[in-house]
Amino acid sequence: MFFHSVNLWNLAFYVFMVFLATLGLWDVFFGFEENKCSMSYMFEYPEYQKIELPKKLAKRYPAYELYLYGEGSYAEEHKILPLTGIPVLFLPGNAGSYKQVRSIGSIALRKAEDIDFKYHFDFFSVNFNEELVALYGGSLQKQTKFVHECIKTILKLYKGQEFAPKSVAIIGHSMGGLVARALLTLKNFKHDLINLLITQATPHVAPVMPLDRFITDFYTTVNNYWILNARHINLTTLSVAGGFRDYQVRSGLTFLPKLSHHTSALSVVSSAVPKTWVSTDHLSIVWCKQLQLTTVRAFFDLIDADTKQITQNSKKKLSVLNHHFIRHPSKHFEENPAIISDLTGTSMWVPVKVSKWTYVAYNESEKIYFTFPLENHRKIYTHVYCQSTMLDTNSWIFACINSTSILQDYPSLSHLVVYVPSVHGSKFVVDCEFFKKEKRYVQLPVTHLFSFGLSSRKVVLNTNGLYYNLELLNFGQIYQAFKINVVSKCSAVKEEITNIYRLHIPWSYEDSLTIAQAPSSTEISLKLHIAQPENDTHVALFKMYTSSDCRYEVTVKTSFSQILGQVVRFHGGALPAYVVSNILLAYRGQLYSLFSTGCCLEYAAMLDKEAKPYKVDPFVIIIKFLLGYKWFKELWDVLLLPELDAVILTSQSMCFPLISLILFLFGTCTAYWSGLLSSASVRLLSSLWLALKRPSELPKDIKMISPDLPFLTIVLIIVSWTTCGALAILLSYLYYVFKVVHLQASLTTFKNSQPVNPKHSRRSEKKSNHHKDSSIHHLRLSANDAEDSLRMHSTVINLLTWIVLLSMPSLIYWLKNLRYYFKLNPDPCKPLAFILIPTMAILGNTYTVSIKSSKLLKTTSQFPLPLAVGVIAFGSAHLYRLPCFVFIPLLLHALCNFM
């Protein structure tokens, strides 16, 4: 029946949209590099020592705990407090475990052992009972206050020590990083209690899924505080994102706002971190060995030798973080590096006059200085490039100057010096070349967005160079996605040649590195986490570190599947709003057809007829345009209307061309298939009901309020008040579905009991209708009325399903914490439950025959359209608002029984 109401063209469209959605989802969940993180292992058995909290604190937060991490002898020694190290507090995120501290804690312990415990760190971790704070925001404030108490407790453990700390460093994973930032918003919190904050995969900009107002209010409070108090916040903060492997928190959400007064904040993607160069998923970011090694090195470089604690010097902290996470010169960190070096001794000095030079070092007995006179090269060339495979942390390239000049005065440089140390048993290669900039800096315009990969741009590099810099013109938007194919063709070489390709994004630290062996064909994905700012004139660069023995051919073309992946990645969270908008439009069509013709049409047919983007999008676009005028914005504010979601997305640089249209079409497709699933589920459940129970008949008398209905409603409202609103909503939903399944079973029984003679069927139908018309107070239900009612109920079930799905996170949170709290507080679903429970109870006993003559039906049929517009305008970035738009037409529908 459901398929019969859809023509083949529409069905083909719905199947095609499923195909496109599959491409996008595949790119998000599978279209990334393999996990290249090395696992971090513990050398001794990890132990978690529970720190005893004050009784009042433990009673106030029964579900939360504080632990100290240790291994082996260190764990045994520190069971006897007080402590003597440097405190670091780890905050787990959504559903995170306090045991996730073990990776960085173990690596820091090994580092301390290497320096004979001259300095060491004490790693503490908070047990948040693995709460789902990304889905339910009611406990975020509670977690923040508990962390404040933990910091004070930790510092008390060091009292009486010679170098007792006055502050702690915090590492926050996921939502734990946001909780750490929220500490500054507490009234009695002293900012100097935190000396450093490192967040890992923390969504700072906005919640991933805004499922309740507590989450969005928490974000608004934290971000507004940091913006308004930027001048006074002196907390050095580093945010590390996971890259494209992290599909739970996209990296664009992790970038801290760049405030003109807050210069102590850095944001970087793990693939751009030197000596890491890998993308991490949402969980592996806490155990990725490469990243944790970088973090531990930074921690030890941050120690002040005088206080034996993390330095209070903000400039040094930022300098250390820049050294390890942004631009690592392959040297140990030096606070005051020597600018001038005195190259003395009995070393060998070898002059080199050629423009291209290679030296292979193996078992060198003495160190060598190769000198390149610059006077002649400066006349012909503009740049010099050197590369070395030597893994040395000392300086190996110098520039000689005259005694009367300064180093910054480049024209005064007389020689370039390359240092090759004495090596025993190791082999490495040093290459240098001089070149003209215009020969190695090549412009490569990217293909158009709508070329769909059918066309490409190509550049051939034939200059035998070691380094090329391709400028990717017209590439700067998040909705762009390309595939770069690099083909290397080499002359006969005995050894394997390694090439490095680096995508450099100058307006954000989201570089990525690809290592390839030559000759080969290497395909590299090209897409962004952060769009290019409007006033930024930089160009994205594709840097190639190559071999002089090879020729290279670089091709770029649009990747349609990755564009769909970007749509899902950046806007997939708004899809429920567009699905609900489509269902509301179909619901409007059914109500209006019931008012105008007296019968309710199929859901699929109404979806095809009513769900048109031109009924919704133009209104949102016009409102967004008018909000650009001061008078309209003032009127908007006077009416106390919330900010338009489209304006919020624009401020976050998340505007795709035609994105609302694309999402609306995906919403139409999802609404269709969800309707099909709903209808099939009702039929299947009714079949099971008939198999388990004896056949039931159609109700002879329609009663809108059955004797048990008031009692059931009161019980569910009490459940909502005393436990959890989402639980009461779910029980009401199951009651409603039961009523619909029972009606479907009754209709099936009635049809099976009817004679095959169609004339007799029509006579009995007329007789039933005649009886129905002659009886005003006691309506009887015919088969046609039952079918109409089932069509309407099917649409209502679709709407109610989305309400239930959006309320599930708070129910799951309540169930998980039931042993600590019997009543959920605060409860985001309680106000909705008080209205929705009686509404669903009445709708479960509502039939189309009882409302088609209602005076309120016409008005009710007009409401879903403006509400469908409101869902897109105010619900796409605030999903918790969707139930508010849905229950209004449902309430009016229920009231049609009485008016």
Tab-separated table of C-alpha atoms in Angstrom, residues 326-732:
chain	number	residue	atom	x	y	z
A	326	ILE	CA	53.839	24.192	15.630
A	327	ARG	CA	57.357	24.596	14.260
A	328	HIS	CA	59.935	22.100	15.464
A	329	PRO	CA	63.472	22.854	14.154
A	330	SER	CA	64.634	19.295	14.988
A	331	LYS	CA	66.561	20.653	17.965
A	332	HIS	CA	66.074	20.605	21.694
A	333	PHE	CA	64.207	23.611	23.025
A	334	GLU	CA	66.449	26.537	23.964
A	335	GLU	CA	64.947	29.471	25.791
A	336	ASN	CA	67.714	31.791	24.587
A	337	PRO	CA	69.290	30.078	21.566
A	338	ALA	CA	72.747	31.174	20.491
A	339	ILE	CA	72.510	33.190	17.301
A	340	ILE	CA	76.233	33.164	16.555
A	341	SER	CA	78.324	29.989	16.558
A	342	ASP	CA	82.116	29.885	16.596
A	343	LEU	CA	83.161	27.117	14.192
A	344	THR	CA	86.664	26.342	15.413
A	345	GLY	CA	88.826	23.292	15.811
A	346	THR	CA	90.827	21.006	13.561
A	347	SER	CA	87.927	20.160	11.282
A	348	MET	CA	88.198	19.698	7.541
A	349	TRP	CA	86.825	22.575	5.413
A	350	VAL	CA	85.767	21.696	1.870
A	351	PRO	CA	84.657	24.424	-0.589
A	352	VAL	CA	81.730	23.613	-2.925
A	353	LYS	CA	81.155	25.782	-5.988
A	354	VAL	CA	78.471	23.809	-7.880
A	355	SER	CA	74.783	24.767	-7.715
A	356	LYS	CA	73.595	21.211	-7.012
A	357	TRP	CA	75.457	19.000	-4.560
A	358	THR	CA	74.997	15.615	-2.876
A	359	TYR	CA	77.143	14.012	-0.199
A	360	VAL	CA	76.790	10.497	1.179
A	361	ALA	CA	78.307	10.132	4.655
A	362	TYR	CA	79.291	6.729	6.004
A	363	ASN	CA	81.758	5.934	8.812
A	364	GLU	CA	83.259	9.428	8.752
A	365	SER	CA	86.293	9.603	11.027
A	366	GLU	CA	86.250	13.386	11.462
A	367	LYS	CA	83.760	16.195	11.104
A	368	ILE	CA	83.624	18.170	7.855
A	369	TYR	CA	82.420	21.684	6.999
A	370	PHE	CA	81.292	22.142	3.400
A	371	THR	CA	81.305	25.823	2.390
A	372	PHE	CA	79.195	27.335	-0.415
A	373	PRO	CA	80.345	30.817	-1.518
A	374	LEU	CA	77.239	32.916	-2.117
A	375	GLU	CA	78.652	35.799	-4.125
A	376	ASN	CA	78.412	34.104	-7.529
A	377	HIS	CA	75.228	32.143	-6.749
A	378	ARG	CA	73.424	35.321	-5.669
A	379	LYS	CA	73.725	36.714	-9.202
A	380	ILE	CA	71.921	33.756	-10.766
A	381	TYR	CA	69.696	32.218	-8.087
A	382	THR	CA	67.209	33.514	-5.507
A	383	HIS	CA	66.883	30.578	-3.076
A	384	VAL	CA	68.878	27.741	-1.592
A	385	TYR	CA	67.468	24.478	-0.239
A	386	CYS	CA	69.241	21.764	1.769
A	387	GLN	CA	67.962	18.473	3.143
A	388	SER	CA	69.540	15.774	5.269
A	389	THR	CA	68.575	12.292	6.428
A	390	MET	CA	70.783	12.705	9.508
A	391	LEU	CA	68.812	12.291	12.748
A	392	ASP	CA	70.747	14.820	14.785
A	393	THR	CA	69.437	17.408	17.243
A	394	ASN	CA	72.379	19.777	16.748
A	395	SER	CA	72.645	22.614	14.232
A	396	TRP	CA	74.056	21.457	10.902
A	397	ILE	CA	73.619	24.453	8.617
A	398	PHE	CA	75.196	27.891	9.172
A	399	ALA	CA	75.715	31.170	7.366
A	400	CYS	CA	78.999	33.093	7.566
A	401	ILE	CA	78.937	36.868	7.989
A	402	ASN	CA	81.453	39.675	8.007
A	403	SER	CA	82.410	41.205	11.344
A	404	THR	CA	80.770	44.498	10.374
A	405	SER	CA	77.389	43.056	9.431
A	406	ILE	CA	74.497	41.449	11.259
A	407	LEU	CA	72.885	38.071	10.586
A	408	GLN	CA	69.550	39.527	9.499
A	409	ASP	CA	71.291	41.453	6.740
A	410	TYR	CA	71.008	38.682	4.158
A	411	PRO	CA	72.936	40.449	1.367
A	412	SER	CA	75.982	40.502	3.642
A	413	LEU	CA	76.133	36.711	4.013
A	414	SER	CA	79.306	35.464	2.413
A	415	HIS	CA	79.081	31.664	2.734
A	416	LEU	CA	76.658	28.891	3.494
A	417	VAL	CA	78.186	26.151	5.659
A	418	VAL	CA	76.890	22.580	5.943
A	419	TYR	CA	78.227	20.597	8.875
A	420	VAL	CA	78.716	16.828	8.668
A	421	PRO	CA	79.675	15.272	12.031
A	422	SER	CA	81.872	12.248	12.469
A	423	VAL	CA	79.732	9.138	12.347
A	424	HIS	CA	80.479	5.493	13.013
A	425	GLY	CA	78.348	2.776	11.492
A	426	SER	CA	75.544	5.070	10.318
A	427	LYS	CA	74.844	6.350	6.860
A	428	PHE	CA	73.034	9.494	5.769
A	429	VAL	CA	72.724	11.748	2.732
A	430	VAL	CA	72.958	15.528	2.490
A	431	ASP	CA	71.630	17.389	-0.588
A	432	CYS	CA	71.803	21.091	-1.439
A	433	GLU	CA	70.776	23.088	-4.472
A	434	PHE	CA	70.424	26.720	-5.560
A	435	PHE	CA	67.425	27.671	-7.685
A	436	LYS	CA	65.285	30.515	-8.968
A	437	LYS	CA	61.972	30.975	-7.226
A	438	GLU	CA	59.934	31.200	-10.438
A	439	LYS	CA	61.215	27.776	-11.527
A	440	ARG	CA	60.031	25.974	-8.378
A	441	TYR	CA	56.947	27.969	-7.353
A	442	VAL	CA	54.213	26.746	-9.690
A	443	GLN	CA	50.587	27.861	-9.726
A	444	LEU	CA	47.967	25.115	-9.952
A	445	PRO	CA	44.338	26.334	-10.054
A	446	VAL	CA	41.920	23.781	-8.615
A	447	THR	CA	38.961	22.545	-10.639
A	448	HIS	CA	35.447	23.926	-10.251
A	449	LEU	CA	33.137	22.587	-7.557
A	450	PHE	CA	30.542	21.404	-10.077
A	451	SER	CA	32.976	19.666	-12.428
A	452	PHE	CA	32.147	16.440	-10.496
A	453	GLY	CA	35.606	15.037	-11.214
A	454	LEU	CA	35.031	14.943	-14.984
A	455	SER	CA	37.772	17.502	-15.653
A	456	SER	CA	41.226	17.960	-14.141
A	457	ARG	CA	44.217	20.311	-14.006
A	458	LYS	CA	47.743	19.040	-14.551
A	459	VAL	CA	51.268	20.366	-14.077
A	460	VAL	CA	54.468	18.609	-15.174
A	461	LEU	CA	57.705	19.201	-13.206
A	462	ASN	CA	60.808	18.502	-15.296
A	463	THR	CA	63.543	20.562	-13.629
A	464	ASN	CA	65.290	17.807	-11.633
A	465	GLY	CA	64.752	19.726	-8.405
A	466	LEU	CA	64.701	18.711	-4.754
A	467	TYR	CA	61.860	21.014	-3.796
A	468	TYR	CA	58.669	22.329	-5.440
A	469	ASN	CA	55.995	24.634	-4.094
A	470	LEU	CA	52.607	24.348	-5.799
A	471	GLU	CA	50.214	27.217	-5.099
A	472	LEU	CA	46.655	25.855	-5.047
A	473	LEU	CA	44.691	28.784	-6.401
A	474	ASN	CA	40.985	29.265	-5.558
A	475	PHE	CA	41.130	26.712	-2.752
A	476	GLY	CA	39.871	28.012	0.582
A	477	GLN	CA	36.317	26.805	1.314
A	478	ILE	CA	35.186	23.886	3.449
A	479	TYR	CA	32.780	22.648	0.768
A	480	GLN	CA	35.670	22.118	-1.678
A	481	ALA	CA	37.267	18.680	-1.887
A	482	PHE	CA	39.798	17.348	-4.358
A	483	LYS	CA	42.052	14.442	-5.128
A	484	ILE	CA	45.680	15.143	-5.979
A	485	ASN	CA	47.502	12.438	-7.882
A	486	VAL	CA	51.308	12.626	-7.931
A	487	VAL	CA	53.044	10.359	-10.458
A	488	SER	CA	56.813	10.037	-10.061
A	489	LYS	CA	58.959	8.576	-12.856
A	490	CYS	CA	62.591	7.951	-12.004
A	491	SER	CA	65.711	6.989	-13.893
A	492	ALA	CA	67.415	3.739	-12.954
A	493	VAL	CA	68.261	3.921	-9.267
A	494	LYS	CA	69.637	1.199	-7.032
A	495	GLU	CA	68.166	2.402	-3.758
A	496	GLU	CA	64.613	3.250	-2.769
A	497	ILE	CA	63.775	6.953	-3.046
A	498	THR	CA	61.552	8.578	-0.449
A	499	ASN	CA	59.433	11.599	-1.326
A	500	ILE	CA	57.487	13.782	1.101
A	501	TYR	CA	54.362	15.742	0.109
A	502	ARG	CA	53.036	18.319	2.536
A	503	LEU	CA	49.770	20.240	2.332
A	504	HIS	CA	50.297	23.585	4.059
A	505	ILE	CA	47.291	25.707	5.067
A	506	PRO	CA	48.638	29.139	6.080
A	507	TRP	CA	45.503	30.407	7.869
A	508	SER	CA	45.256	27.451	10.305
A	509	TYR	CA	47.546	24.757	11.651
A	510	GLU	CA	46.009	21.802	9.834
A	511	ASP	CA	48.869	20.646	7.623
A	512	SER	CA	49.135	17.022	6.588
A	513	LEU	CA	52.113	14.950	5.495
A	514	THR	CA	52.268	12.083	3.011
A	515	ILE	CA	55.333	9.882	2.549
A	516	ALA	CA	55.666	8.009	-0.744
A	517	GLN	CA	58.279	5.844	-2.381
A	518	ALA	CA	59.387	6.628	-5.918
A	519	PRO	CA	58.636	5.692	-8.609
A	520	SER	CA	54.963	5.505	-7.718
A	521	SER	CA	51.497	6.986	-8.159
A	522	THR	CA	50.223	8.594	-4.955
A	523	GLU	CA	46.665	9.847	-4.388
A	524	ILE	CA	46.146	12.484	-1.696
A	525	SER	CA	42.864	13.907	-0.385
A	526	LEU	CA	42.557	17.681	-0.301
A	527	LYS	CA	39.949	19.274	1.978
A	528	LEU	CA	39.768	21.753	4.835
A	529	HIS	CA	38.777	21.884	8.495
A	530	ILE	CA	38.677	25.696	8.591
A	531	ALA	CA	37.562	27.994	5.767
A	532	GLN	CA	39.838	30.812	4.671
A	533	PRO	CA	38.956	34.076	6.469
A	534	GLU	CA	37.511	36.825	4.283
A	535	ASN	CA	40.436	39.217	4.612
A	536	ASP	CA	43.117	36.541	4.323
A	537	THR	CA	45.085	36.636	1.062
A	538	HIS	CA	47.318	33.633	1.646
A	539	VAL	CA	47.283	30.691	-0.745
A	540	ALA	CA	47.198	27.026	0.246
A	541	LEU	CA	50.461	25.322	-0.690
A	542	PHE	CA	51.327	21.804	-1.761
A	543	LYS	CA	55.011	21.380	-0.896
A	544	MET	CA	56.955	18.573	-2.533
A	545	TYR	CA	60.292	17.324	-1.184
A	546	THR	CA	61.525	15.258	-4.074
A	547	SER	CA	64.507	13.610	-5.738
A	548	SER	CA	66.617	15.024	-8.560
A	549	ASP	CA	66.541	11.605	-10.234
A	550	CYS	CA	62.778	11.735	-10.793
A	551	ARG	CA	60.219	13.625	-12.866
A	552	TYR	CA	56.804	14.482	-11.407
A	553	GLU	CA	53.336	14.929	-12.812
A	554	VAL	CA	50.692	16.435	-10.506
A	555	THR	CA	46.973	16.224	-11.331
A	556	VAL	CA	44.114	17.728	-9.329
A	557	LYS	CA	40.398	17.077	-9.814
A	558	THR	CA	37.205	17.536	-7.830
A	559	SER	CA	36.143	14.619	-5.631
A	560	PHE	CA	32.343	14.447	-5.573
A	561	SER	CA	32.213	11.790	-2.848
A	562	GLN	CA	34.433	13.894	-0.571
A	563	ILE	CA	32.229	16.950	-1.163
A	564	LEU	CA	29.289	14.857	0.046
A	565	GLY	CA	31.460	13.825	2.967
A	566	GLN	CA	32.047	17.484	3.845
A	567	VAL	CA	28.279	18.081	3.713
A	568	VAL	CA	27.714	15.222	6.169
A	569	ARG	CA	30.692	16.238	8.337
A	570	PHE	CA	29.685	19.889	8.714
A	571	HIS	CA	25.886	19.725	8.434
A	572	GLY	CA	24.845	16.146	9.162
A	573	GLY	CA	23.775	17.158	12.655
A	574	ALA	CA	21.090	19.441	11.210
A	575	LEU	CA	19.389	16.621	9.244
A	576	PRO	CA	16.784	15.788	11.959
A	577	ALA	CA	15.417	19.340	11.642
A	578	TYR	CA	14.911	18.927	7.893
A	579	VAL	CA	13.321	15.497	8.347
A	580	VAL	CA	10.839	16.878	10.886
A	581	SER	CA	10.112	19.840	8.585
A	582	ASN	CA	9.243	17.445	5.743
A	583	ILE	CA	7.007	15.321	7.976
A	584	LEU	CA	5.191	18.448	9.199
A	585	LEU	CA	4.491	19.449	5.597
A	586	ALA	CA	3.074	15.986	4.835
A	587	TYR	CA	1.060	16.163	8.075
A	588	ARG	CA	-0.368	19.505	6.942
A	589	GLY	CA	-1.432	17.935	3.638
A	590	GLN	CA	-3.226	15.098	5.398
A	591	LEU	CA	-5.063	17.429	7.773
A	592	TYR	CA	-6.118	19.708	4.917
A	593	SER	CA	-7.291	16.794	2.754
A	594	LEU	CA	-9.353	15.560	5.719
A	595	PHE	CA	-10.894	19.031	6.051
A	596	SER	CA	-11.563	19.579	2.339
A	597	THR	CA	-12.496	16.077	1.099
A	598	GLY	CA	-13.361	14.222	4.291
A	599	CYS	CA	-10.692	11.572	3.794
A	600	CYS	CA	-7.029	11.323	4.711
A	601	LEU	CA	-4.578	10.595	1.890
A	602	GLU	CA	-1.501	8.373	2.093
A	603	TYR	CA	1.574	9.779	3.861
A	604	ALA	CA	3.887	9.083	0.889
A	605	ALA	CA	1.529	10.845	-1.539
A	606	MET	CA	1.288	13.870	0.744
A	607	LEU	CA	5.065	13.923	1.178
A	608	ASP	CA	5.464	14.007	-2.590
A	609	LYS	CA	2.852	16.748	-2.983
A	610	GLU	CA	3.522	19.013	0.005
A	611	ALA	CA	7.201	18.633	0.904
A	612	LYS	CA	8.679	21.258	-1.407
A	613	PRO	CA	11.767	23.320	-0.502
A	614	TYR	CA	10.237	26.517	-1.941
A	615	LYS	CA	7.674	26.405	0.871
A	616	VAL	CA	10.380	26.711	3.518
A	617	ASP	CA	13.749	28.008	2.293
A	618	PRO	CA	12.647	31.390	0.823
A	619	PHE	CA	11.236	32.505	4.182
A	620	VAL	CA	14.497	31.680	5.987
A	621	ILE	CA	16.566	33.424	3.302
A	622	ILE	CA	14.389	36.551	3.441
A	623	ILE	CA	14.583	36.719	7.243
A	624	LYS	CA	18.367	36.315	7.139
A	625	PHE	CA	18.593	39.106	4.554
A	626	LEU	CA	16.375	41.467	6.565
A	627	LEU	CA	18.404	40.830	9.724
A	628	GLY	CA	21.221	42.655	7.983
A	629	TYR	CA	19.232	45.889	8.429
A	630	LYS	CA	19.468	47.610	11.785
A	631	TRP	CA	15.736	48.435	12.068
A	632	PHE	CA	14.722	44.810	11.472
A	633	LYS	CA	17.332	43.520	13.908
A	634	GLU	CA	16.026	45.918	16.584
A	635	LEU	CA	12.449	44.777	15.924
A	636	TRP	CA	13.641	41.151	16.118
A	637	ASP	CA	15.261	41.795	19.492
A	638	VAL	CA	12.162	43.626	20.806
A	639	LEU	CA	10.075	40.535	20.009
A	640	LEU	CA	12.598	38.467	22.026
A	641	LEU	CA	13.092	36.079	19.125
A	642	PRO	CA	16.186	33.820	19.264
A	643	GLU	CA	19.046	34.252	16.851
A	644	LEU	CA	18.481	32.712	13.433
A	645	ASP	CA	20.412	29.461	13.063
A	646	ALA	CA	21.505	30.433	9.551
A	647	VAL	CA	23.218	33.513	11.021
A	648	ILE	CA	25.052	31.320	13.555
A	649	LEU	CA	26.292	28.990	10.801
A	650	THR	CA	27.479	31.982	8.759
A	651	SER	CA	29.452	33.297	11.732
A	652	GLN	CA	31.134	29.873	11.985
A	653	SER	CA	32.052	29.965	8.238
A	654	MET	CA	29.863	26.937	7.551
A	655	CYS	CA	27.933	28.197	4.545
A	656	PHE	CA	27.791	25.791	1.611
A	657	PRO	CA	26.233	26.774	-1.721
A	658	LEU	CA	22.652	25.461	-1.792
A	659	ILE	CA	23.241	23.613	1.483
A	660	SER	CA	19.685	24.156	2.717
A	661	LEU	CA	18.273	22.723	-0.519
A	662	ILE	CA	20.601	19.703	-0.308
A	663	LEU	CA	19.645	19.029	3.311
A	664	PHE	CA	15.956	19.462	2.517
A	665	LEU	CA	16.189	16.814	-0.217
A	666	PHE	CA	18.043	14.474	2.139
A	667	GLY	CA	15.353	15.224	4.715
A	668	THR	CA	12.612	14.331	2.211
A	669	CYS	CA	14.342	11.044	1.453
A	670	THR	CA	14.796	10.220	5.150
A	671	ALA	CA	11.162	11.139	5.882
A	672	TYR	CA	9.999	8.801	3.116
A	673	TRP	CA	12.037	5.795	4.232
A	674	SER	CA	11.223	6.399	7.903
A	675	GLY	CA	7.526	6.473	6.940
A	676	LEU	CA	7.946	3.193	5.091
A	677	LEU	CA	9.689	1.666	8.109
A	678	SER	CA	6.993	2.964	10.451
A	679	SER	CA	4.159	1.569	8.321
A	680	ALA	CA	5.891	-1.794	7.912
A	681	SER	CA	6.581	-1.999	11.657
A	682	VAL	CA	2.922	-1.383	12.525
A	683	ARG	CA	1.808	-4.100	10.095
A	684	LEU	CA	4.393	-6.542	11.421
A	685	LEU	CA	3.444	-5.878	15.048
A	686	SER	CA	-0.236	-6.242	14.221
A	687	SER	CA	0.476	-9.628	12.603
A	688	LEU	CA	2.292	-10.741	15.737
A	689	TRP	CA	-0.596	-9.473	17.832
A	690	LEU	CA	-3.083	-11.514	15.803
A	691	ALA	CA	-0.841	-14.572	16.093
A	692	LEU	CA	-0.671	-14.267	19.882
A	693	LYS	CA	-4.170	-12.974	20.645
A	694	ARG	CA	-7.610	-13.814	19.368
A	695	PRO	CA	-8.879	-11.544	16.567
A	696	SER	CA	-10.319	-8.238	17.702
A	697	GLU	CA	-13.134	-6.232	16.135
A	698	LEU	CA	-13.408	-2.616	15.074
A	699	PRO	CA	-14.771	-0.506	17.934
A	700	LYS	CA	-18.549	-0.207	17.723
A	701	ASP	CA	-18.663	3.095	19.608
A	702	ILE	CA	-15.906	5.698	19.401
A	703	LYS	CA	-14.920	6.984	22.822
A	704	MET	CA	-12.302	9.714	22.898
A	705	ILE	CA	-11.756	9.366	26.624
A	706	SER	CA	-11.902	5.789	27.859
A	707	PRO	CA	-12.419	5.077	31.585
A	708	ASP	CA	-8.757	4.163	32.127
A	709	LEU	CA	-7.336	7.135	30.190
A	710	PRO	CA	-7.359	9.762	33.015
A	711	PHE	CA	-5.778	7.281	35.411
A	712	LEU	CA	-3.048	6.362	32.907
A	713	THR	CA	-2.337	10.032	32.198
A	714	ILE	CA	-2.006	10.878	35.884
A	715	VAL	CA	0.308	7.909	36.492
A	716	LEU	CA	2.601	8.915	33.619
A	717	ILE	CA	2.702	12.539	34.785
A	718	ILE	CA	3.675	11.342	38.264
A	719	VAL	CA	6.395	9.176	36.680
A	720	SER	CA	7.647	12.232	34.824
A	721	TRP	CA	7.696	14.351	37.980
A	722	THR	CA	9.352	11.813	40.273
A	723	THR	CA	11.844	10.116	37.916
A	724	CYS	CA	12.616	11.229	34.362
A	725	GLY	CA	10.513	13.072	31.800
A	726	ALA	CA	11.991	11.088	28.905
A	727	LEU	CA	10.871	7.837	30.564
A	728	ALA	CA	7.275	9.079	30.752
A	729	ILE	CA	7.433	10.242	27.120
A	730	LEU	CA	8.704	6.809	26.048
A	731	LEU	CA	5.932	5.009	27.960
A	732	SER	CA	3.300	7.307	26.440
